[in-house]
Amino acid sequence: MTGIGDLVLLTAAGTLAGVVGTAGGITSLISYPALLMAGLPALAANVANIIAVVACWPGAALASRPELAGQRVRLCRWIPVAALGGAAGSLLLLSTPPGVFAHVVPILVAAGSLALLAQPRIAARLDRRGSLSGARGMILPLGLTAMSLYNGYFGAGAGVMILALLLISAEPNLPTANALKNMLIGAGALTSAAIFATAGTVDWPAVVPIGAGMFVGSVIGPRITRRLPAGVLRWLVALIGIVLAVQLWIDPNG
């Protein structure tokens, strides 16, 4: 970071990223390129981005109280999985060469976006076959573990993948699934932040402004999800995911 211009850039980008991310989209589509524009190397930008997402957790929780009512049992079951997966992903990031997942990430993000679009048909087919309860028992914990690990390693697109997973296997109501997704992403980001802070790899002057912006945006995002028609929101989020997948395919470093 070089001065007040970068401070303004990161705060504004964080606010917009918080709105987009907690409304069901992808925070990193905006925040990660902004961190690179502020002069951070790719690894430092990735770490700062993952940590800044922690600021979305309390804001999204406050804004999503109607959707989170009655979800205590689910959250108590799923948050430890997301937290442990995030921690494992962060340890993997610190112990592997940068760019190990460079060619896999765009495929994962695109697959999550397409799954989000296909979610109504997938859920209906599972329901007709009477296999939705089985999906909940197997697909959800396995998928959440894998996606939380990825979230701790790189994070870009993890939100849309977890949202698609929840919609298909556990919660068909989009605003409620989005609120649950925000809580799971926040739990993984928190354990990742603790590991990165302990390892001393954090650019705090970049994290603070973009995190402050994300908190502000996260109070707005869930309210947008509540008001937009589910079909419109599903298409918007999927298109954002596909844009990010193309961006990361062309340039994995943003």
Coordinates of N, CA and C in Angstrom, one line a residue:
M1 N 0.8 -1.2 0.0 CA 0.0 0.0 0.0 C 0.9 1.2 0.0
T2 N 0.4 2.3 -0.7 CA 1.2 3.5 -0.9 C 0.6 4.7 -0.3
G3 N -0.6 4.7 0.1 CA -1.1 5.9 0.7 C -2.6 6.0 0.8
I4 N -3.2 7.2 0.9 CA -4.6 7.4 1.1 C -5.4 6.9 -0.1
G5 N -4.9 6.9 -1.3 CA -5.6 6.4 -2.5 C -5.9 4.9 -2.3
D6 N -4.9 4.1 -1.8 CA -5.1 2.7 -1.6 C -6.1 2.5 -0.5
L7 N -6.0 3.3 0.5 CA -7.0 3.2 1.7 C -8.4 3.3 1.2
V8 N -8.6 4.4 0.4 CA -10.0 4.6 -0.2 C -10.4 3.4 -1.1
L9 N -9.5 3.0 -1.9 CA -9.8 1.9 -2.9 C -10.2 0.7 -2.1
L10 N -9.4 0.3 -1.1 CA -9.7 -0.9 -0.4 C -11.0 -0.8 0.5
T11 N -11.3 0.3 1.0 CA -12.5 0.5 1.8 C -13.7 0.4 0.9
A12 N -13.7 1.1 -0.2 CA -14.8 1.0 -1.2 C -15.0 -0.4 -1.8
A13 N -13.8 -1.0 -2.1 CA -13.9 -2.4 -2.7 C -14.5 -3.3 -1.7
G14 N -14.0 -3.2 -0.4 CA -14.5 -4.0 0.7 C -16.0 -3.9 0.9
T15 N -16.5 -2.7 0.8 CA -18.0 -2.4 1.0 C -18.7 -3.1 -0.1
L16 N -18.3 -2.9 -1.4 CA -19.0 -3.6 -2.5 C -18.9 -5.1 -2.4
A17 N -17.7 -5.6 -2.1 CA -17.5 -7.0 -2.0 C -18.4 -7.6 -0.9
G18 N -18.5 -6.9 0.3 CA -19.4 -7.4 1.3 C -20.8 -7.5 0.9
V19 N -21.3 -6.5 0.2 CA -22.7 -6.5 -0.3 C -22.9 -7.7 -1.2
V20 N -22.0 -7.8 -2.2 CA -22.1 -8.9 -3.2 C -22.0 -10.3 -2.6
G21 N -20.9 -10.4 -1.7 CA -20.7 -11.7 -1.1 C -21.8 -12.2 -0.2
T22 N -22.3 -11.3 0.7 CA -23.3 -11.8 1.6 C -24.7 -11.8 1.0
A23 N -24.8 -11.2 -0.2 CA -26.1 -11.3 -0.9 C -26.2 -12.6 -1.7
G24 N -25.2 -13.4 -1.7 CA -25.2 -14.7 -2.4 C -24.1 -14.8 -3.4
G25 N -23.4 -13.8 -3.7 CA -22.4 -13.8 -4.8 C -21.0 -14.1 -4.3
I26 N -20.0 -13.5 -4.9 CA -18.6 -13.9 -4.6 C -17.8 -12.7 -4.2
T27 N -17.5 -12.6 -2.9 CA -16.7 -11.5 -2.4 C -15.4 -11.3 -3.2
S28 N -14.7 -12.4 -3.5 CA -13.4 -12.2 -4.0 C -13.3 -11.7 -5.4
L29 N -14.5 -11.7 -6.1 CA -14.5 -11.1 -7.5 C -14.1 -9.6 -7.4
I30 N -14.4 -9.0 -6.3 CA -14.1 -7.5 -6.2 C -12.9 -7.3 -5.3
S31 N -12.9 -8.0 -4.1 CA -11.8 -7.7 -3.1 C -10.4 -8.2 -3.5
Y32 N -10.3 -9.4 -4.1 CA -9.0 -9.9 -4.5 C -8.3 -9.0 -5.5
P33 N -9.0 -8.6 -6.6 CA -8.3 -7.7 -7.6 C -7.9 -6.4 -7.0
A34 N -8.8 -5.9 -6.0 CA -8.5 -4.6 -5.4 C -7.2 -4.7 -4.6
L35 N -7.0 -5.8 -3.9 CA -5.8 -6.0 -3.1 C -4.6 -6.0 -4.0
L36 N -4.7 -6.7 -5.2 CA -3.6 -6.7 -6.1 C -3.3 -5.3 -6.6
M37 N -4.4 -4.5 -6.9 CA -4.2 -3.2 -7.4 C -3.5 -2.3 -6.4
A38 N -3.7 -2.6 -5.1 CA -3.1 -1.8 -4.0 C -1.6 -2.2 -3.8
G39 N -1.1 -3.2 -4.6 CA 0.3 -3.5 -4.6 C 0.7 -4.7 -3.9
L40 N -0.3 -5.5 -3.4 CA 0.1 -6.7 -2.6 C 0.4 -7.8 -3.6
P41 N 1.4 -8.6 -3.3 CA 1.7 -9.8 -4.1 C 0.5 -10.8 -4.0
A42 N 0.5 -11.8 -4.9 CA -0.7 -12.7 -5.0 C -0.9 -13.4 -3.7
L43 N 0.1 -14.0 -3.0 CA -0.1 -14.7 -1.8 C -0.5 -13.8 -0.7
A44 N 0.1 -12.7 -0.5 CA -0.3 -11.7 0.5 C -1.8 -11.2 0.3
A45 N -2.2 -11.0 -1.0 CA -3.5 -10.6 -1.3 C -4.5 -11.7 -0.9
N46 N -4.1 -13.0 -1.2 CA -5.0 -14.1 -0.9 C -5.2 -14.2 0.6
V47 N -4.2 -14.1 1.4 CA -4.2 -14.2 2.8 C -5.1 -13.0 3.4
A48 N -4.8 -11.8 2.9 CA -5.6 -10.6 3.4 C -7.0 -10.8 3.1
N49 N -7.3 -11.3 1.9 CA -8.7 -11.5 1.5 C -9.5 -12.4 2.4
I50 N -8.8 -13.6 2.6 CA -9.5 -14.6 3.5 C -9.7 -14.0 4.9
I51 N -8.8 -13.3 5.4 CA -8.9 -12.7 6.8 C -10.0 -11.7 6.8
A52 N -10.0 -10.8 5.8 CA -11.0 -9.7 5.8 C -12.4 -10.2 5.8
V53 N -12.6 -11.4 5.2 CA -14.0 -12.0 5.2 C -14.6 -12.3 6.6
V54 N -13.7 -12.4 7.6 CA -14.2 -12.5 8.9 C -15.1 -11.4 9.3
A55 N -14.8 -10.2 8.8 CA -15.6 -9.0 9.1 C -17.1 -9.2 8.6
C56 N -17.3 -10.0 7.6 CA -18.7 -10.2 7.1 C -19.5 -11.0 8.1
W57 N -18.9 -11.8 8.9 CA -19.6 -12.8 9.8 C -20.6 -12.0 10.7
P58 N -20.1 -11.1 11.6 CA -21.1 -10.5 12.5 C -22.1 -9.6 11.7
G59 N -21.7 -8.9 10.7 CA -22.6 -8.1 9.9 C -23.7 -8.9 9.3
A60 N -23.3 -10.0 8.7 CA -24.3 -10.9 8.0 C -25.2 -11.6 9.1
A61 N -24.7 -11.9 10.2 CA -25.5 -12.5 11.3 C -26.6 -11.5 11.8
L62 N -26.2 -10.3 11.9 CA -27.2 -9.3 12.4 C -28.3 -9.1 11.3
A63 N -27.9 -9.0 10.1 CA -28.8 -8.7 9.0 C -29.7 -9.9 8.6
S64 N -29.2 -11.1 9.0 CA -29.9 -12.4 8.6 C -30.7 -13.0 9.8
R65 N -31.0 -12.3 10.8 CA -31.7 -12.9 12.0 C -33.0 -13.6 11.6
P66 N -33.8 -13.0 10.7 CA -35.0 -13.8 10.4 C -34.7 -15.1 9.8
E67 N -33.7 -15.2 8.9 CA -33.4 -16.4 8.2 C -32.7 -17.4 9.1
L68 N -32.0 -16.9 10.1 CA -31.2 -17.8 11.0 C -32.0 -18.3 12.2
A69 N -33.2 -17.7 12.4 CA -34.1 -18.2 13.4 C -34.4 -19.7 13.3
G70 N -34.2 -20.5 14.3 CA -34.5 -21.9 14.3 C -33.4 -22.7 13.6
Q71 N -32.2 -22.1 13.3 CA -31.2 -22.8 12.6 C -30.0 -23.2 13.6
R72 N -30.2 -23.1 14.9 CA -29.2 -23.4 15.8 C -28.6 -24.8 15.7
V73 N -29.5 -25.8 15.6 CA -29.0 -27.2 15.5 C -28.1 -27.4 14.3
R74 N -28.6 -26.9 13.1 CA -27.8 -27.0 11.9 C -26.4 -26.3 12.1
L75 N -26.4 -25.1 12.6 CA -25.2 -24.4 12.7 C -24.2 -25.1 13.7
C76 N -24.8 -25.6 14.8 CA -23.9 -26.3 15.8 C -23.3 -27.5 15.1
R77 N -24.0 -28.1 14.2 CA -23.4 -29.3 13.5 C -22.4 -29.0 12.4
W78 N -22.7 -27.9 11.7 CA -21.9 -27.6 10.5 C -20.8 -26.7 10.7
I79 N -20.9 -25.7 11.7 CA -19.8 -24.8 11.9 C -18.5 -25.4 12.3
P80 N -18.4 -26.4 13.1 CA -17.1 -27.1 13.4 C -16.5 -27.7 12.2
V81 N -17.3 -28.2 11.3 CA -16.8 -28.8 10.0 C -16.1 -27.7 9.2
A82 N -16.9 -26.6 9.0 CA -16.4 -25.4 8.3 C -15.1 -24.9 8.9
A83 N -15.1 -24.8 10.2 CA -13.9 -24.2 10.9 C -12.7 -25.1 10.7
L84 N -12.9 -26.4 10.9 CA -11.7 -27.3 10.8 C -11.2 -27.4 9.3
G85 N -12.2 -27.3 8.4 CA -11.8 -27.3 7.0 C -11.0 -26.1 6.6
G86 N -11.5 -24.9 7.1 CA -10.7 -23.7 6.8 C -9.3 -23.7 7.4
A87 N -9.2 -24.3 8.6 CA -7.9 -24.4 9.2 C -7.0 -25.3 8.4
A88 N -7.5 -26.4 8.0 CA -6.7 -27.3 7.2 C -6.2 -26.7 5.9
G89 N -7.1 -25.9 5.2 CA -6.8 -25.3 4.0 C -5.7 -24.2 4.2
S90 N -5.8 -23.5 5.3 CA -4.8 -22.5 5.5 C -3.4 -23.1 5.8
L91 N -3.4 -24.2 6.5 CA -2.1 -24.9 6.8 C -1.5 -25.4 5.5
L92 N -2.4 -25.9 4.6 CA -2.0 -26.4 3.3 C -1.4 -25.2 2.4
L93 N -2.0 -24.1 2.5 CA -1.5 -22.9 1.8 C -0.1 -22.5 2.2
L94 N 0.1 -22.6 3.5 CA 1.4 -22.2 4.1 C 2.5 -23.3 3.8
S95 N 2.1 -24.5 3.4 CA 3.1 -25.6 3.3 C 3.2 -26.0 1.9
T96 N 2.5 -25.4 0.9 CA 2.6 -25.9 -0.5 C 3.1 -24.7 -1.4
P97 N 3.7 -24.9 -2.5 CA 4.1 -23.9 -3.4 C 2.8 -23.1 -3.9
P98 N 3.0 -21.7 -4.0 CA 1.9 -20.9 -4.5 C 1.4 -21.4 -5.9
G99 N 0.1 -21.4 -6.2 CA -0.4 -21.7 -7.5 C -0.6 -23.2 -7.7
V100 N -0.6 -24.0 -6.6 CA -0.8 -25.5 -6.8 C -2.2 -25.7 -7.4
F101 N -3.2 -25.0 -7.0 CA -4.6 -25.2 -7.5 C -4.9 -24.3 -8.6
A102 N -3.9 -23.6 -9.2 CA -4.2 -22.5 -10.2 C -5.1 -23.0 -11.4
H103 N -4.9 -24.3 -11.8 CA -5.7 -24.7 -13.0 C -7.0 -25.4 -12.6
V104 N -7.1 -25.7 -11.3 CA -8.3 -26.4 -10.8 C -9.4 -25.4 -10.3
V105 N -9.0 -24.3 -9.8 CA -9.9 -23.3 -9.2 C -10.9 -22.9 -10.2
P106 N -10.6 -22.4 -11.4 CA -11.7 -22.0 -12.4 C -12.7 -23.1 -12.6
I107 N -12.3 -24.3 -12.7 CA -13.2 -25.4 -13.0 C -14.2 -25.6 -11.8
L108 N -13.6 -25.5 -10.6 CA -14.5 -25.6 -9.4 C -15.5 -24.5 -9.3
V109 N -15.1 -23.2 -9.6 CA -16.0 -22.1 -9.5 C -17.0 -22.2 -10.6
A110 N -16.7 -22.6 -11.8 CA -17.7 -22.7 -12.9 C -18.6 -23.9 -12.5
A111 N -18.1 -25.0 -12.0 CA -19.0 -26.1 -11.6 C -20.0 -25.7 -10.5
G112 N -19.5 -24.9 -9.5 CA -20.5 -24.4 -8.5 C -21.5 -23.5 -9.1
S113 N -21.1 -22.7 -10.0 CA -22.1 -21.7 -10.6 C -23.2 -22.5 -11.4
L114 N -22.7 -23.5 -12.2 CA -23.7 -24.3 -13.0 C -24.6 -25.1 -12.1
A115 N -24.0 -25.6 -11.0 CA -24.8 -26.4 -10.0 C -25.9 -25.5 -9.4
L116 N -25.5 -24.2 -9.2 CA -26.5 -23.3 -8.6 C -27.7 -23.1 -9.5
L117 N -27.4 -23.0 -10.8 CA -28.5 -22.9 -11.8 C -29.3 -24.1 -11.9
A118 N -28.7 -25.3 -11.8 CA -29.4 -26.5 -11.9 C -30.0 -27.0 -10.6
Q119 N -29.8 -26.3 -9.6 CA -30.3 -26.7 -8.2 C -31.7 -27.1 -8.2
P120 N -32.7 -26.4 -8.7 CA -34.1 -26.8 -8.6 C -34.3 -28.2 -9.3
R121 N -33.7 -28.4 -10.4 CA -33.9 -29.7 -11.1 C -33.2 -30.8 -10.3
I122 N -32.0 -30.5 -9.8 CA -31.3 -31.6 -9.1 C -32.1 -32.0 -7.8
A123 N -32.5 -31.0 -7.1 CA -33.3 -31.2 -5.8 C -34.6 -32.0 -6.1
A124 N -35.3 -31.6 -7.2 CA -36.5 -32.2 -7.6 C -36.3 -33.7 -8.0
R125 N -35.2 -34.0 -8.7 CA -34.9 -35.3 -9.1 C -34.6 -36.2 -7.8
L126 N -33.8 -35.6 -6.9 CA -33.5 -36.4 -5.7 C -34.7 -36.6 -4.9
D127 N -35.6 -35.6 -4.8 CA -36.8 -35.8 -4.1 C -37.7 -36.9 -4.7
R128 N -37.8 -36.9 -6.0 CA -38.6 -37.9 -6.7 C -38.1 -39.3 -6.4
R129 N -36.8 -39.4 -6.3 CA -36.2 -40.7 -6.1 C -36.2 -41.1 -4.6
G130 N -36.6 -40.2 -3.8 CA -36.6 -40.4 -2.3 C -35.2 -40.5 -1.8
S131 N -34.2 -39.8 -2.4 CA -32.8 -39.9 -2.0 C -32.3 -38.6 -1.4
L132 N -33.2 -37.6 -1.1 CA -32.7 -36.4 -0.5 C -32.1 -36.6 0.9
S133 N -32.8 -37.4 1.7 CA -32.3 -37.7 3.0 C -30.9 -38.3 3.0
G134 N -30.7 -39.2 2.0 CA -29.4 -39.8 1.9 C -28.3 -38.8 1.5
A135 N -28.7 -37.8 0.6 CA -27.8 -36.8 0.2 C -27.4 -35.9 1.4
R136 N -28.4 -35.6 2.2 CA -28.1 -34.9 3.4 C -27.1 -35.6 4.3
G137 N -27.2 -36.9 4.4 CA -26.4 -37.7 5.2 C -24.9 -37.8 4.7
M138 N -24.8 -37.8 3.4 CA -23.4 -38.1 2.8 C -22.8 -36.9 2.1
I139 N -23.6 -36.3 1.2 CA -23.1 -35.3 0.3 C -22.7 -34.0 1.1
L140 N -23.6 -33.6 2.0 CA -23.4 -32.4 2.7 C -22.1 -32.4 3.5
P141 N -21.9 -33.3 4.5 CA -20.6 -33.2 5.3 C -19.4 -33.4 4.4
L142 N -19.4 -34.3 3.4 CA -18.2 -34.5 2.6 C -18.0 -33.2 1.7
G143 N -19.0 -32.7 1.1 CA -18.9 -31.5 0.3 C -18.5 -30.3 1.1
L144 N -19.0 -30.1 2.3 CA -18.7 -29.0 3.2 C -17.3 -29.1 3.6
T145 N -16.8 -30.3 3.9 CA -15.4 -30.4 4.3 C -14.4 -30.0 3.2
A146 N -14.7 -30.5 2.0 CA -13.8 -30.2 0.9 C -13.9 -28.7 0.5
M147 N -15.1 -28.1 0.5 CA -15.2 -26.7 0.1 C -14.6 -25.8 1.2
S148 N -14.7 -26.2 2.5 CA -14.2 -25.4 3.6 C -12.6 -25.5 3.5
L149 N -12.1 -26.6 3.2 CA -10.6 -26.7 3.0 C -10.2 -25.8 1.9
Y150 N -10.9 -25.8 0.7 CA -10.6 -24.9 -0.4 C -10.8 -23.5 0.1
N151 N -11.8 -23.2 0.9 CA -12.0 -21.8 1.3 C -10.8 -21.3 2.1
G152 N -10.2 -22.2 2.9 CA -9.0 -21.8 3.7 C -7.8 -21.6 2.9
Y153 N -7.8 -22.3 1.7 CA -6.6 -22.3 0.8 C -6.6 -21.1 -0.1
F154 N -7.7 -20.9 -0.7 CA -7.8 -19.8 -1.7 C -9.1 -19.0 -1.5
G155 N -10.2 -19.6 -1.4 CA -11.4 -18.9 -1.1 C -12.3 -18.4 -2.2
A156 N -11.7 -18.0 -3.3 CA -12.4 -17.4 -4.4 C -13.5 -18.4 -5.0
G157 N -14.7 -18.0 -4.9 CA -15.8 -18.9 -5.4 C -16.3 -19.9 -4.3
A158 N -15.7 -19.9 -3.1 CA -16.2 -20.9 -2.2 C -17.6 -20.6 -1.8
G159 N -18.0 -19.4 -1.7 CA -19.3 -19.0 -1.3 C -20.4 -19.6 -2.2
V160 N -20.2 -19.4 -3.5 CA -21.2 -19.9 -4.5 C -21.2 -21.4 -4.5
M161 N -20.1 -22.1 -4.2 CA -20.1 -23.6 -4.2 C -20.8 -24.1 -2.9
I162 N -20.6 -23.4 -1.8 CA -21.2 -23.9 -0.6 C -22.7 -23.5 -0.6
L163 N -23.1 -22.4 -1.3 CA -24.5 -22.1 -1.4 C -25.2 -23.1 -2.3
A164 N -24.6 -23.5 -3.4 CA -25.2 -24.6 -4.2 C -25.3 -25.9 -3.5
L165 N -24.3 -26.2 -2.7 CA -24.3 -27.4 -1.9 C -25.5 -27.4 -0.9
L166 N -25.7 -26.3 -0.2 CA -26.8 -26.2 0.8 C -28.1 -26.3 0.1
L167 N -28.3 -25.6 -1.0 CA -29.6 -25.6 -1.7 C -29.9 -27.0 -2.2
I168 N -28.9 -27.8 -2.7 CA -29.2 -29.1 -3.2 C -29.5 -30.1 -2.1
S169 N -28.7 -30.0 -1.0 CA -28.7 -31.1 -0.1 C -29.4 -30.8 1.2
A170 N -29.7 -29.6 1.5 CA -30.2 -29.3 2.9 C -31.3 -28.3 3.0
E171 N -31.2 -27.1 2.2 CA -32.1 -26.0 2.4 C -32.5 -25.4 1.1
P172 N -33.8 -25.7 0.6 CA -34.2 -25.2 -0.7 C -34.5 -23.7 -0.7
N173 N -34.8 -23.1 0.4 CA -35.1 -21.7 0.4 C -33.8 -20.9 0.3
L174 N -33.7 -20.1 -0.8 CA -32.4 -19.4 -1.1 C -32.0 -18.4 0.0
P175 N -32.8 -17.5 0.5 CA -32.4 -16.6 1.5 C -31.9 -17.3 2.8
T176 N -32.5 -18.4 3.2 CA -32.1 -19.1 4.3 C -30.7 -19.8 4.0
A177 N -30.6 -20.5 2.9 CA -29.4 -21.1 2.5 C -28.2 -20.1 2.4
N178 N -28.5 -18.9 1.9 CA -27.5 -17.9 1.8 C -27.1 -17.4 3.2
A179 N -28.0 -17.3 4.2 CA -27.6 -16.9 5.5 C -26.8 -18.0 6.2
L180 N -27.1 -19.3 6.0 CA -26.3 -20.4 6.5 C -24.9 -20.4 5.9
K181 N -24.9 -20.1 4.6 CA -23.6 -20.1 3.9 C -22.7 -19.0 4.4
N182 N -23.3 -17.8 4.7 CA -22.5 -16.7 5.3 C -21.9 -17.1 6.6
M183 N -22.6 -17.8 7.4 CA -22.1 -18.2 8.8 C -21.0 -19.3 8.6
L184 N -21.1 -20.2 7.6 CA -20.1 -21.2 7.4 C -18.8 -20.6 6.9
I185 N -19.0 -19.7 5.9 CA -17.8 -19.0 5.4 C -17.1 -18.3 6.5
G186 N -17.8 -17.6 7.3 CA -17.2 -16.8 8.4 C -16.5 -17.7 9.4
A187 N -17.1 -18.8 9.7 CA -16.4 -19.8 10.7 C -15.1 -20.2 10.1
G188 N -15.0 -20.6 8.8 CA -13.8 -21.0 8.2 C -12.8 -19.9 8.1
A189 N -13.2 -18.7 7.8 CA -12.3 -17.5 7.7 C -11.7 -17.2 9.1
L190 N -12.5 -17.4 10.2 CA -12.0 -17.1 11.5 C -10.8 -18.0 11.9
T191 N -10.9 -19.3 11.6 CA -9.8 -20.2 12.0 C -8.6 -20.0 11.1
S192 N -8.9 -19.6 9.8 CA -7.8 -19.3 8.9 C -7.1 -18.1 9.4
A193 N -7.8 -17.1 9.8 CA -7.2 -15.8 10.3 C -6.3 -16.1 11.5
A194 N -6.8 -17.0 12.4 CA -5.9 -17.3 13.5 C -4.6 -17.9 13.1
I195 N -4.7 -18.8 12.1 CA -3.5 -19.5 11.7 C -2.5 -18.5 11.0
F196 N -3.1 -17.7 10.1 CA -2.2 -16.8 9.4 C -1.6 -15.7 10.3
A197 N -2.4 -15.3 11.3 CA -1.9 -14.3 12.2 C -0.7 -14.9 13.1
T198 N -0.9 -16.2 13.5 CA 0.1 -16.9 14.2 C 1.4 -17.0 13.4
A199 N 1.2 -17.3 12.1 CA 2.4 -17.5 11.2 C 3.1 -16.2 10.8
G200 N 2.4 -15.1 11.1 CA 3.0 -13.8 10.8 C 3.0 -13.4 9.3
T201 N 2.0 -13.8 8.6 CA 2.0 -13.6 7.1 C 0.9 -12.6 6.7
V202 N 0.5 -11.8 7.6 CA -0.7 -10.9 7.3 C -0.2 -9.5 7.1
D203 N -0.8 -8.9 6.0 CA -0.6 -7.5 5.7 C -1.7 -6.7 6.4
W204 N -1.6 -6.4 7.6 CA -2.7 -5.8 8.4 C -3.1 -4.4 7.8
P205 N -2.2 -3.5 7.4 CA -2.6 -2.3 6.8 C -3.6 -2.4 5.6
A206 N -3.5 -3.6 4.9 CA -4.5 -3.8 3.9 C -5.8 -4.5 4.4
V207 N -5.6 -5.4 5.4 CA -6.8 -6.1 5.9 C -7.8 -5.1 6.6
V208 N -7.2 -4.2 7.4 CA -8.1 -3.3 8.2 C -9.1 -2.5 7.3
P209 N -8.7 -1.8 6.3 CA -9.7 -1.0 5.5 C -10.6 -1.9 4.7
I210 N -10.1 -3.0 4.1 CA -11.0 -3.8 3.3 C -12.0 -4.6 4.2
G211 N -11.5 -5.0 5.4 CA -12.4 -5.6 6.3 C -13.4 -4.7 6.9
A212 N -13.1 -3.5 7.1 CA -14.1 -2.5 7.6 C -15.2 -2.3 6.5
G213 N -14.7 -2.2 5.3 CA -15.7 -2.1 4.2 C -16.6 -3.3 4.1
M214 N -16.0 -4.5 4.3 CA -16.8 -5.7 4.2 C -17.9 -5.8 5.3
F215 N -17.5 -5.3 6.5 CA -18.5 -5.3 7.5 C -19.7 -4.4 7.2
V216 N -19.5 -3.3 6.6 CA -20.6 -2.4 6.2 C -21.4 -3.0 5.1
G217 N -20.7 -3.6 4.1 CA -21.4 -4.3 3.0 C -22.2 -5.5 3.5
S218 N -21.7 -6.2 4.5 CA -22.4 -7.4 4.9 C -23.7 -7.2 5.6
V219 N -23.9 -5.9 6.1 CA -25.1 -5.6 6.8 C -26.2 -5.4 5.7
I220 N -25.8 -5.0 4.5 CA -26.7 -4.7 3.4 C -27.0 -5.9 2.6
G221 N -26.0 -6.8 2.3 CA -26.2 -7.9 1.4 C -27.4 -8.8 1.7
P222 N -27.5 -9.3 2.9 CA -28.7 -10.2 3.2 C -30.0 -9.6 3.0
R223 N -30.1 -8.3 3.2 CA -31.4 -7.6 2.9 C -31.8 -7.6 1.5
I224 N -30.7 -7.5 0.6 CA -31.0 -7.6 -0.9 C -31.5 -9.0 -1.2
T225 N -30.8 -10.0 -0.6 CA -31.3 -11.4 -0.9 C -32.7 -11.6 -0.5
R226 N -33.1 -11.0 0.6 CA -34.5 -11.2 1.1 C -35.5 -10.6 0.1
R227 N -35.1 -9.6 -0.6 CA -36.1 -8.9 -1.4 C -36.1 -9.3 -2.9
L228 N -35.0 -9.8 -3.4 CA -34.9 -10.2 -4.8 C -35.6 -11.5 -5.0
P229 N -36.3 -11.7 -6.2 CA -36.9 -13.0 -6.5 C -35.8 -14.1 -6.6
A230 N -36.0 -15.3 -6.1 CA -35.0 -16.3 -6.0 C -34.4 -16.6 -7.4
G231 N -35.3 -16.7 -8.4 CA -34.8 -17.0 -9.7 C -33.8 -16.0 -10.3
V232 N -34.2 -14.7 -10.0 CA -33.3 -13.6 -10.5 C -31.9 -13.7 -9.8
L233 N -32.0 -13.9 -8.4 CA -30.8 -13.9 -7.6 C -29.9 -15.1 -8.0
R234 N -30.5 -16.3 -8.3 CA -29.8 -17.5 -8.7 C -29.0 -17.2 -10.0
W235 N -29.6 -16.6 -11.0 CA -29.0 -16.3 -12.2 C -27.9 -15.2 -12.0
L236 N -28.1 -14.2 -11.2 CA -27.1 -13.2 -11.0 C -25.8 -13.8 -10.3
V237 N -26.1 -14.6 -9.3 CA -24.9 -15.2 -8.6 C -24.2 -16.1 -9.5
A238 N -24.9 -16.9 -10.3 CA -24.2 -17.9 -11.2 C -23.4 -17.1 -12.3
L239 N -23.9 -16.0 -12.8 CA -23.2 -15.3 -13.8 C -21.9 -14.6 -13.2
I240 N -22.1 -14.2 -11.9 CA -20.9 -13.6 -11.2 C -19.8 -14.7 -11.1
G241 N -20.3 -15.9 -10.7 CA -19.3 -17.0 -10.6 C -18.7 -17.4 -11.9
I242 N -19.4 -17.4 -13.0 CA -18.8 -17.7 -14.3 C -17.8 -16.6 -14.7
V243 N -18.1 -15.4 -14.4 CA -17.2 -14.3 -14.7 C -15.9 -14.5 -13.9
L244 N -16.0 -14.8 -12.6 CA -14.8 -15.1 -11.8 C -14.0 -16.3 -12.4
A245 N -14.7 -17.3 -12.8 CA -14.0 -18.5 -13.3 C -13.2 -18.2 -14.6
V246 N -13.8 -17.4 -15.5 CA -13.1 -17.0 -16.7 C -11.9 -16.1 -16.3
Q247 N -12.1 -15.2 -15.4 CA -11.0 -14.3 -14.9 C -9.9 -15.1 -14.4
L248 N -10.1 -16.1 -13.5 CA -9.1 -16.9 -12.9 C -8.4 -17.9 -13.9
W249 N -9.2 -18.3 -15.0 CA -8.6 -19.1 -16.0 C -7.6 -18.3 -16.8
I250 N -8.0 -17.1 -17.1 CA -7.1 -16.2 -17.9 C -5.9 -15.8 -17.1
D251 N -6.1 -15.4 -15.9 CA -5.0 -15.0 -15.0 C -5.2 -15.5 -13.6
P252 N -4.6 -16.6 -13.2 CA -4.8 -17.2 -11.9 C -4.5 -16.2 -10.7
N253 N -3.6 -15.2 -11.0 CA -3.2 -14.3 -10.0 C -4.0 -13.0 -10.0
G254 N -5.2 -13.1 -10.7 CA -6.1 -11.9 -10.7 C -5.8 -10.9 -11.7

